[in-house]
Tab-separated table of C-alpha atoms and ligand atoms in Angstrom:
chain	number	residue	atom	x	y	z
Z	885	MET	CA	-22.344	88.282	-4.917
Z	886	THR	CA	-25.122	85.750	-4.414
Z	887	THR	CA	-24.250	82.147	-3.599
Z	888	LEU	CA	-25.017	81.152	-7.166
Z	889	GLN	CA	-22.775	83.905	-8.567
Z	890	ARG	CA	-19.984	82.861	-6.222
Z	891	ALA	CA	-20.345	79.244	-7.302
Z	892	GLU	CA	-20.272	80.315	-10.933
Z	893	ALA	CA	-17.193	82.484	-10.379
Z	894	ALA	CA	-15.417	79.604	-8.628
Z	895	GLU	CA	-16.361	77.285	-11.442
Z	896	HIS	CA	-15.164	79.801	-14.003
Z	897	ALA	CA	-11.817	80.138	-12.200
Z	898	LEU	CA	-11.497	76.377	-12.069
Z	899	SER	CA	-12.303	75.946	-15.744
Z	900	GLN	CA	-9.640	78.563	-16.528
Z	901	GLU	CA	-7.079	76.269	-14.920
Z	902	LEU	CA	-8.072	73.366	-17.134
Z	903	ASP	CA	-6.466	73.267	-20.495
Z	904	ARG	CA	-9.739	72.119	-22.006
Z	905	VAL	CA	-13.104	73.885	-22.018
Z	906	VAL	CA	-15.831	72.059	-20.132
Z	907	VAL	CA	-19.477	72.535	-21.117
Z	908	LYS	CA	-22.035	70.917	-18.867
Z	909	SER	CA	-24.770	68.675	-20.225
Z	910	VAL	CA	-28.263	70.166	-20.034
Z	911	ILE	CA	-29.407	67.489	-17.574
Z	912	PHE	CA	-26.681	68.486	-15.071
Z	913	THR	CA	-28.185	71.909	-14.534
Z	914	SER	CA	-31.788	71.692	-15.743
Z	915	GLY	CA	-34.030	73.127	-13.051
Z	916	GLU	CA	-31.316	75.286	-11.572
Z	917	ARG	CA	-31.513	77.068	-14.885
Z	918	ASP	CA	-34.123	77.115	-17.620
Z	919	PRO	CA	-33.069	74.277	-19.943
Z	920	ARG	CA	-34.373	76.226	-22.945
Z	921	GLU	CA	-31.688	78.854	-22.441
Z	922	PRO	CA	-28.308	78.300	-24.098
Z	923	VAL	CA	-25.890	76.438	-21.817
Z	924	LYS	CA	-23.364	78.856	-20.295
Z	925	ARG	CA	-19.842	78.166	-21.389
Z	926	PRO	CA	-16.599	79.826	-20.378
Z	927	PRO	CA	-14.665	81.704	-23.089
Z	928	ASP	CA	-12.499	79.131	-24.856
Z	929	ASP	CA	-9.498	81.483	-25.277
Z	930	GLY	CA	-8.287	79.276	-28.068
Z	931	ARG	CA	-8.404	76.128	-25.943
Z	932	LEU	CA	-9.754	72.812	-27.133
Z	933	TYR	CA	-12.884	71.256	-25.664
Z	934	MET	CA	-12.938	68.359	-23.211
Z	935	MET	CA	-13.026	65.059	-25.049
Z	936	GLY	CA	-11.803	62.489	-22.553
Z	937	HIS	CA	-10.579	62.237	-18.998
Z	938	ASP	CA	-11.445	65.242	-16.851
Z	939	PRO	CA	-8.368	66.005	-14.702
Z	940	ARG	CA	-10.593	67.124	-11.823
Z	941	LEU	CA	-11.619	63.483	-11.375
Z	942	PRO	CA	-9.478	60.524	-10.349
Z	943	LYS	CA	-8.275	58.643	-13.395
Z	944	MET	CA	-10.016	55.362	-14.115
Z	945	PRO	CA	-8.034	52.331	-15.283
Z	946	ASP	CA	-8.167	51.651	-19.033
Z	947	ARG	CA	-10.330	48.587	-18.401
Z	948	PRO	CA	-12.475	49.638	-15.480
Z	949	THR	CA	-14.263	47.103	-13.332
Z	950	LEU	CA	-17.456	47.484	-11.357
Z	951	PHE	CA	-15.410	48.052	-8.196
Z	952	ASP	CA	-13.352	50.755	-9.945
Z	953	PHE	CA	-16.607	52.612	-10.537
Z	954	PHE	CA	-17.555	52.158	-6.877
Z	955	ARG	CA	-14.208	53.531	-5.750
Z	956	LEU	CA	-13.561	56.256	-8.319
Z	957	ARG	CA	-16.930	57.494	-9.564
Z	958	PHE	CA	-19.760	56.607	-7.183
Z	959	GLY	CA	-20.829	58.636	-4.181
Z	960	PRO	CA	-20.788	57.090	-0.695
Z	961	SER	CA	-22.070	53.541	-0.982
Z	962	ALA	CA	-22.809	52.725	2.673
Z	963	HIS	CA	-26.503	52.316	1.833
Z	964	LEU	CA	-25.761	49.713	-0.845
Z	965	LEU	CA	-23.172	47.860	1.225
Z	966	GLN	CA	-25.323	47.732	4.332
Z	967	SER	CA	-28.375	46.620	2.339
Z	968	ALA	CA	-26.323	43.806	0.803
Z	969	ARG	CA	-25.020	42.769	4.211
Z	970	LEU	CA	-28.572	42.708	5.569
Z	971	ALA	CA	-29.575	40.519	2.632
Z	972	VAL	CA	-26.783	38.081	3.539
Z	973	LYS	CA	-27.926	38.093	7.148
Z	974	ASN	CA	-31.485	37.351	6.020
Z	975	GLY	CA	-30.205	34.329	4.142
Z	976	VAL	CA	-31.454	35.245	0.674
Z	977	ASP	CA	-30.093	33.775	-2.545
Z	978	GLU	CA	-26.730	35.186	-3.668
Z	979	LYS	CA	-28.260	36.709	-6.764
Z	980	ILE	CA	-30.499	38.776	-4.527
Z	981	VAL	CA	-27.491	39.834	-2.447
Z	982	LEU	CA	-25.987	41.127	-5.687
Z	983	ALA	CA	-29.261	42.870	-6.539
Z	984	CYS	CA	-29.227	44.577	-3.133
Z	985	LEU	CA	-25.610	45.635	-3.583
Z	986	LEU	CA	-26.422	47.245	-6.934
Z	987	HIS	CA	-30.063	48.306	-6.656
Z	988	ASP	CA	-29.371	52.053	-6.369
Z	989	ILE	CA	-26.211	52.446	-8.460
Z	990	ALA	CA	-27.943	55.062	-10.601
Z	991	ILE	CA	-28.334	57.211	-7.480
Z	992	ALA	CA	-24.751	56.513	-6.469
Z	993	GLY	CA	-23.249	57.459	-9.806
Z	994	PHE	CA	-25.589	58.491	-12.584
Z	995	ILE	CA	-29.121	59.884	-12.433
Z	996	ARG	CA	-31.389	59.871	-9.389
Z	997	SER	CA	-34.764	60.385	-11.047
Z	998	ASP	CA	-36.229	57.028	-12.143
Z	999	HIS	CA	-33.216	55.359	-10.578
Z	1000	GLY	CA	-34.619	51.814	-10.670
Z	1001	TYR	CA	-34.852	51.956	-14.444
Z	1002	TRP	CA	-31.438	53.554	-14.936
Z	1003	SER	CA	-29.804	51.076	-12.546
Z	1004	ALA	CA	-31.392	48.146	-14.356
Z	1005	GLN	CA	-30.279	49.464	-17.730
Z	1006	LEU	CA	-26.706	49.940	-16.573
Z	1007	LEU	CA	-26.614	46.351	-15.347
Z	1008	GLU	CA	-28.701	44.441	-17.858
Z	1009	PRO	CA	-25.858	43.171	-20.075
Z	1010	TYR	CA	-23.896	41.890	-17.074
Z	1011	VAL	CA	-26.350	40.264	-14.676
Z	1012	ASP	CA	-29.153	37.719	-14.766
Z	1013	GLU	CA	-32.291	39.026	-16.385
Z	1014	GLU	CA	-34.097	38.398	-13.126
Z	1015	VAL	CA	-31.654	40.553	-11.155
Z	1016	ALA	CA	-32.034	43.487	-13.550
Z	1017	TRP	CA	-35.797	43.049	-13.563
Z	1018	GLY	CA	-35.920	43.088	-9.771
Z	1019	ILE	CA	-33.828	46.241	-9.637
Z	1020	ARG	CA	-36.003	47.987	-12.229
Z	1021	TYR	CA	-39.215	47.375	-10.284
Z	1022	HIS	CA	-37.941	47.918	-6.739
Z	1023	GLN	CA	-38.437	51.615	-7.388
Z	1024	ALA	CA	-42.201	51.187	-7.795
Z	1025	LEU	CA	-42.545	48.449	-5.154
Z	1026	ARG	CA	-40.975	50.703	-2.509
Z	1027	PHE	CA	-44.201	52.735	-2.484
Z	1028	PHE	CA	-46.471	49.755	-1.838
Z	1029	PRO	CA	-46.531	47.712	1.382
Z	1030	ASP	CA	-46.571	43.952	1.470
Z	1031	GLU	CA	-47.318	43.013	5.053
Z	1032	ALA	CA	-47.042	39.291	4.261
Z	1033	VAL	CA	-43.266	39.670	3.964
Z	1034	GLY	CA	-43.011	42.407	6.576
Z	1035	TYR	CA	-42.593	45.315	4.179
Z	1036	ARG	CA	-44.282	48.517	5.293
Z	1037	TYR	CA	-44.467	51.905	3.593
Z	1038	PRO	CA	-41.168	53.591	4.570
Z	1039	GLU	CA	-41.351	56.121	7.394
Z	1040	LEU	CA	-38.645	57.960	5.530
Z	1041	TYR	CA	-40.938	58.512	2.540
Z	1042	LEU	CA	-43.474	60.215	4.806
Z	1043	LYS	CA	-40.707	62.594	5.818
Z	1044	LEU	CA	-39.332	63.029	2.328
Z	1045	PHE	CA	-42.502	63.271	0.266
Z	1046	GLY	CA	-45.230	64.132	2.803
Z	1047	ALA	CA	-48.152	62.062	4.071
Z	1048	ASP	CA	-50.353	62.973	1.114
Z	1049	TYR	CA	-47.990	61.844	-1.632
Z	1050	VAL	CA	-49.707	59.410	-3.987
Z	1051	PRO	CA	-47.546	57.562	-6.549
Z	1052	GLU	CA	-48.283	58.760	-10.063
Z	1053	PRO	CA	-50.345	56.550	-12.413
Z	1054	HIS	CA	-47.293	55.216	-14.267
Z	1055	ILE	CA	-45.796	54.028	-10.952
Z	1056	GLN	CA	-49.081	52.394	-9.935
Z	1057	GLU	CA	-49.199	50.687	-13.313
Z	1058	ALA	CA	-45.612	49.440	-12.898
Z	1059	TYR	CA	-46.538	48.165	-9.425
Z	1060	ARG	CA	-49.568	46.246	-10.699
Z	1061	TYR	CA	-47.459	44.703	-13.442
Z	1062	ALA	CA	-44.658	43.719	-11.047
Z	1063	ARG	CA	-47.086	42.412	-8.411
Z	1064	ASN	CA	-48.368	39.798	-10.856
Z	1065	HIS	CA	-45.001	38.853	-12.315
Z	1066	LYS	CA	-43.223	35.564	-11.619
Z	1067	TRP	CA	-40.193	37.523	-10.367
Z	1068	TYR	CA	-42.200	39.709	-7.999
Z	1069	MET	CA	-40.504	38.281	-4.920
Z	1070	THR	CA	-37.016	39.013	-6.295
Z	1071	SER	CA	-37.893	42.672	-6.537
Z	1072	ARG	CA	-39.797	42.615	-3.269
Z	1073	LEU	CA	-36.782	41.161	-1.440
Z	1074	ILE	CA	-34.736	44.132	-2.614
Z	1075	THR	CA	-37.233	46.430	-0.895
Z	1076	VAL	CA	-37.258	44.260	2.227
Z	1077	ASN	CA	-33.464	44.591	2.527
Z	1078	ASP	CA	-33.393	48.228	1.359
Z	1079	LEU	CA	-31.994	49.702	4.517
Z	1080	TYR	CA	-32.523	53.388	5.073
Z	1081	SER	CA	-31.874	53.683	8.759
Z	1082	PHE	CA	-28.269	52.657	8.261
Z	1083	ASP	CA	-25.824	52.821	11.085
Z	1084	PRO	CA	-23.052	55.353	10.416
Z	1085	THR	CA	-20.760	53.498	12.821
Z	1086	VAL	CA	-20.942	50.270	10.845
Z	1087	GLN	CA	-18.314	50.085	8.146
Z	1088	VAL	CA	-18.902	47.519	5.389
Z	1089	GLU	CA	-16.108	47.016	2.884
Z	1090	LEU	CA	-16.713	46.389	-0.793
Z	1091	GLU	CA	-14.363	43.391	-0.556
Z	1092	GLU	CA	-16.986	41.580	1.487
Z	1093	PHE	CA	-18.805	41.079	-1.833
Z	1094	THR	CA	-15.902	40.242	-4.117
Z	1095	ASP	CA	-16.990	36.615	-4.455
Z	1096	VAL	CA	-20.676	37.367	-5.000
Z	1097	VAL	CA	-19.788	39.890	-7.698
Z	1098	GLY	CA	-17.279	37.458	-9.204
Z	1099	ARG	CA	-19.915	34.768	-9.465
Z	1100	HIS	CA	-22.884	36.841	-10.637
Z	1101	PHE	CA	-21.581	39.919	-12.457
Z	1102	ARG	CA	-20.120	39.317	-15.920
Z	1103	GLN	CA	-17.276	41.785	-15.904
Z	1104	PRO	CA	-16.381	42.505	-19.567
Z	1105	LYS	CA	-12.706	41.918	-20.330
Z	1106	GLU	CA	-12.511	45.207	-22.288
Z	1107	GLY	CA	-13.686	47.089	-19.197
Z	1108	LEU	CA	-17.083	48.624	-18.473
Z	1109	GLY	CA	-17.698	51.231	-21.119
Z	1110	PHE	CA	-15.533	49.672	-23.800
Z	1111	ASP	CA	-17.277	46.375	-24.478
Z	1112	GLN	CA	-19.834	47.567	-27.052
Z	1113	SER	CA	-22.716	46.332	-24.911
Z	1114	PRO	CA	-26.062	48.166	-25.101
Z	1115	ALA	CA	-25.142	49.899	-21.817
Z	1116	ALA	CA	-21.475	50.620	-22.517
Z	1117	HIS	CA	-22.140	54.264	-23.385
Z	1118	MET	CA	-23.748	54.820	-19.990
Z	1119	TRP	CA	-20.646	53.579	-18.183
Z	1120	ARG	CA	-18.474	55.744	-20.446
Z	1121	THR	CA	-20.555	58.776	-19.545
Z	1122	ILE	CA	-20.014	58.068	-15.839
Z	1123	ASN	CA	-16.299	57.677	-16.536
Z	1124	TRP	CA	-16.096	60.833	-18.684
Z	1125	PRO	CA	-19.077	62.941	-17.624
Z	1126	THR	CA	-17.821	66.158	-19.172
Z	1127	ARG	CA	-16.913	65.041	-22.688
Z	1128	TYR	CA	-18.170	67.588	-25.194
Z	1129	LEU	CA	-19.557	64.871	-27.468
Q	2556	FE2	FE1	-33.986	52.515	-4.670
Q	2557	FE2	FE1	-32.112	51.681	-1.724
């Protein structure tokens, strides 16, 4: 069996143990398979389809908070925590500390591609407009140095994307727009504190930011995902990523 076949067999065995059939969204597998092909689904054997909590994941509280998502749905968040701590150390405004803590949440828990935009959209109903704006544009600003504030093109990007990578026209356009915006420096400060060479020996706890989040993140009382905000569905999808509909 090839690695892919083995993975598929393991997945099939696992789905057999679930009492609900799980069908993956196209975006989860697009690229690994041709998205035009029908999505593979295990035989249902008379079972119902997944419509809520997936038992393979830790159960979220009924009214989940931002920190619940950090703990129960997001991948390792050392990058976010260490960036936020650096922002504190650099003495920036608390709102920017929050922006640094949350700037890559789409990578941590949702969709990596165009992560600045997805992160901003997830957060928009709950944070200052300026914070969401800064997070949206940090993605484009990361590609453009600003020596005046000590921001250079990341070494890491040379390694990741090659020396000849040139940001696409829509990213250049977003950069030009952000560069001339009154909130440019908010977004720029996210990139300045965006720490990639993080120290694996340094442990930063989420609790370090409880107060900052309490002051600058409007946690909905119904829980993220259940508050009918324009982003609620995105939080629900992170909570229940395998719901059939
Ligand atoms: Fe980012
Ligand atoms: Fe980042």
